[in-house]
CSV table of C-alpha atoms and ligand atoms in Angstrom, one decimal:
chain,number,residue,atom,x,y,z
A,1,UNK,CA,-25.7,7.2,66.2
A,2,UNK,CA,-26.9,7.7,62.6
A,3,UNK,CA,-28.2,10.6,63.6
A,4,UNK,CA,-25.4,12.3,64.9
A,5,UNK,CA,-23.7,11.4,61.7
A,6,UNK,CA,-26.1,12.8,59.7
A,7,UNK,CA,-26.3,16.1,61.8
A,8,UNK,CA,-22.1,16.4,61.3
A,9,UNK,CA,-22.6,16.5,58.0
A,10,UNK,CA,-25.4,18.5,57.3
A,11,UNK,CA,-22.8,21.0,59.7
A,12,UNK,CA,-20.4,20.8,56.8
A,13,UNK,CA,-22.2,21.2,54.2
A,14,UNK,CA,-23.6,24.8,56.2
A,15,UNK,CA,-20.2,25.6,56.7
A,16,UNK,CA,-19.5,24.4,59.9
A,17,UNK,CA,-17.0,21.6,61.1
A,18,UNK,CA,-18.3,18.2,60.7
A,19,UNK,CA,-19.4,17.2,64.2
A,20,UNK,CA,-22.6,16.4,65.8
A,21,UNK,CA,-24.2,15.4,69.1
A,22,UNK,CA,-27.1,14.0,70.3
A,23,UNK,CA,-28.0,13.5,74.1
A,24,UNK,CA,-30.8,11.0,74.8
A,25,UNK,CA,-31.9,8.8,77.6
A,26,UNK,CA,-32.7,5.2,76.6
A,27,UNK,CA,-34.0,5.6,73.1
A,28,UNK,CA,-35.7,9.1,73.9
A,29,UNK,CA,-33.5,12.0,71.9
A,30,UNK,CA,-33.6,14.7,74.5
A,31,UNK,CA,-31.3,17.1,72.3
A,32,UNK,CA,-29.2,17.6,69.7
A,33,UNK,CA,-25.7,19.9,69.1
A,34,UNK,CA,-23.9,20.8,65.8
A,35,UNK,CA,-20.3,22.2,65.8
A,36,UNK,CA,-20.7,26.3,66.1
A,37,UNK,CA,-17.3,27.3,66.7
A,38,UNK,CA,-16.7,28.9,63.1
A,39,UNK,CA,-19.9,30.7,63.4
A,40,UNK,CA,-19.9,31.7,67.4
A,41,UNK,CA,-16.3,32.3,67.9
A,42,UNK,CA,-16.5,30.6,70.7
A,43,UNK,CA,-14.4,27.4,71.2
A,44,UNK,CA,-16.4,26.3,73.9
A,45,UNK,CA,-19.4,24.9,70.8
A,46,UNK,CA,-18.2,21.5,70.3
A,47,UNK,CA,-21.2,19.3,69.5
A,48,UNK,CA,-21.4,18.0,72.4
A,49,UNK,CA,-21.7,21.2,74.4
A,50,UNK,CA,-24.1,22.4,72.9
A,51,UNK,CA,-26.3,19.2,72.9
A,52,UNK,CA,-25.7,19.4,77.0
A,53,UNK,CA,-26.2,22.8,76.9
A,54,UNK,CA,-29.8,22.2,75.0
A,55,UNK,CA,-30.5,19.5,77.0
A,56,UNK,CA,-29.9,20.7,80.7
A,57,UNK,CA,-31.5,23.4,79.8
A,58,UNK,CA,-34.9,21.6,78.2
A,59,UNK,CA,-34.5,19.8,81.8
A,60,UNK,CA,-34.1,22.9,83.8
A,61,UNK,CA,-31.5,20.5,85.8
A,62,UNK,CA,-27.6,20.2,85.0
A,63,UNK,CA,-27.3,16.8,85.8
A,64,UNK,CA,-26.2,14.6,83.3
A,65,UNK,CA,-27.5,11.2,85.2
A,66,UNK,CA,-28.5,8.6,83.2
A,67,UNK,CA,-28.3,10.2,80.1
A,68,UNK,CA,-25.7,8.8,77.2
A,69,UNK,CA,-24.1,11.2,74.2
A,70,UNK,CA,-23.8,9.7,70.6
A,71,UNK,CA,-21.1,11.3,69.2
A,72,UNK,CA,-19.7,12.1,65.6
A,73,UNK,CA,-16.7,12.0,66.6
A,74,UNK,CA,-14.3,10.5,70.2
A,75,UNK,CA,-15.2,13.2,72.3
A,76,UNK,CA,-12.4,15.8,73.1
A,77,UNK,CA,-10.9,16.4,76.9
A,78,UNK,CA,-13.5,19.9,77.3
A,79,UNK,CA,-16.3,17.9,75.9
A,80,UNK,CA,-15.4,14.4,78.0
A,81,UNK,CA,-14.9,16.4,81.2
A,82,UNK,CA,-18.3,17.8,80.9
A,83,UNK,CA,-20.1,14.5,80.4
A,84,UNK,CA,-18.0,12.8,83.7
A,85,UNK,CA,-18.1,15.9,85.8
A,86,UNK,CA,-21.7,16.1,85.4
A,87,UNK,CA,-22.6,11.9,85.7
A,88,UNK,CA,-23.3,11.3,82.3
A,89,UNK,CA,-23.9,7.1,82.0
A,90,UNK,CA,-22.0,6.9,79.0
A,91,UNK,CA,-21.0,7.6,75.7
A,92,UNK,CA,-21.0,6.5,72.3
A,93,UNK,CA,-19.4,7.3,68.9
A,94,UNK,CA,-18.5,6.9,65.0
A,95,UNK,CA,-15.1,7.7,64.2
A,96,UNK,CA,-12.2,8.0,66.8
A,97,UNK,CA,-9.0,10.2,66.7
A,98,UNK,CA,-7.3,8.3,64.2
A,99,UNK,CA,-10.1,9.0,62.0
A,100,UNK,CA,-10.1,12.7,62.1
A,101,UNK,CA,-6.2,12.9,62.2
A,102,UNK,CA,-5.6,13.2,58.2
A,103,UNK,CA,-8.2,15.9,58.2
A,104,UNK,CA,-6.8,17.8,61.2
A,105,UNK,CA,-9.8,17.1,63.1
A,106,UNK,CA,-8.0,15.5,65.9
A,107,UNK,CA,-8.1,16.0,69.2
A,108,UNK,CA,-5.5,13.5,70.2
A,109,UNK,CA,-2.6,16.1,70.8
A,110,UNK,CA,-5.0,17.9,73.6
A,111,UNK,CA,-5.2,14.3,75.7
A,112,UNK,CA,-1.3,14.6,75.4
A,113,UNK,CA,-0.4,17.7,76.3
A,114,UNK,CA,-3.0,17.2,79.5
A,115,UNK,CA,-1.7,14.1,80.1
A,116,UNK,CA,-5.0,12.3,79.8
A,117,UNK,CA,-5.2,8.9,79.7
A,118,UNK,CA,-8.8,6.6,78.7
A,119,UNK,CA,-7.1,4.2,80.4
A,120,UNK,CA,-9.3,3.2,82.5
A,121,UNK,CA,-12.0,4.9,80.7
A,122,UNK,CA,-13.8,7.5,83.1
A,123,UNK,CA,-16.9,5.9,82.1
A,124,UNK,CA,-18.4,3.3,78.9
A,125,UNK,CA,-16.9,5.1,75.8
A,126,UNK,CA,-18.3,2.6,72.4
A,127,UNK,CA,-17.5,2.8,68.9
A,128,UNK,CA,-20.7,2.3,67.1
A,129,UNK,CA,-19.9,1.5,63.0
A,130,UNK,CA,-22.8,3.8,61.3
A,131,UNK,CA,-21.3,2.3,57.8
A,132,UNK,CA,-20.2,6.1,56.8
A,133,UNK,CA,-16.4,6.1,56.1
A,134,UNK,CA,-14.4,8.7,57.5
A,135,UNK,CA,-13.9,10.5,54.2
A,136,UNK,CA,-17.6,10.9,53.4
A,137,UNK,CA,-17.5,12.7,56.4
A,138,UNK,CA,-14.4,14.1,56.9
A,139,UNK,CA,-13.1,14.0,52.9
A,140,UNK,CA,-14.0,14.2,49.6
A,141,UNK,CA,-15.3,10.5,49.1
A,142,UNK,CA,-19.3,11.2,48.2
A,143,UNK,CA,-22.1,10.8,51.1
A,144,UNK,CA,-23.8,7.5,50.6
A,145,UNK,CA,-27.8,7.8,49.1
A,146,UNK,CA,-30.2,8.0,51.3
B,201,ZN,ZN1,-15.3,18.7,72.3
């Protein structure tokens, strides 16, 4: 989960938006994703895409089956559609909606205005505390020493 924390920021501070990805199964990493919508111009580069992009493709196989994301951030509908639709076992991340909403980083108002519910959740979805606040992240508050 650190990890994925530590990619999001390392996005920023590049220039990109502070989100990363890593897809693994069990403990093995099997790819990571960083944010590349301001670079790509493509609004399909969430983190998470492109960590399944990276991965399927190390695979050569598009299923997601037994494979879990760690998250930077709650997973928008695009990016949570393409873990279910696809079998991923579950997924796991640092700082939820709520979060991201003071830095318009939310992606709250897309589950609305789709009508989504996690209620059930389509499969596990865990907050994992990585002891980075929001606003080291997010905000101006400084990133912790390593
Ligand atoms: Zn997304």
């Amino acid at each position: 989960m650190r990890l994925a924390v530590d990619l999001a920021h390392a996005n920023r501070l590049k220039g990109g938006r502070p989100f990363g990805a890593v897809l693994a199964q069990g403990n093995e990493i099997i790819a990571t994703g960083v944010n590349e919508i301001i670079a790509s111009h493509d609004p399909s580069t969430h983190a998470e895409m492109q960590a399944i992009r990276a991965g399927t493709q190390k695979r050569a196989n598009p299923s997601l089956a037994g494979l879990s994301i760690y998250a930077s951030g709650h997973p928008c509908p695009m990016c949570l559609a393409a873990l279910v639709m696809n079998g991923a076992e579950q997924v796991f991340f640092a700082f939820d909606n709520q979060d991201a909403a003071p830095y318009g980083l939310s992606s709250e108002s897309s589950y609305q205005r789709l009508r989504l519910s996690l209620t059930p959740q389509p499969l596990p979805i865990t907050r994992i505390d990585t002891g980075i606040h929001a606003a080291q992240l997010y905000g101006d508050e400084a990133w912790p020493a390593a």
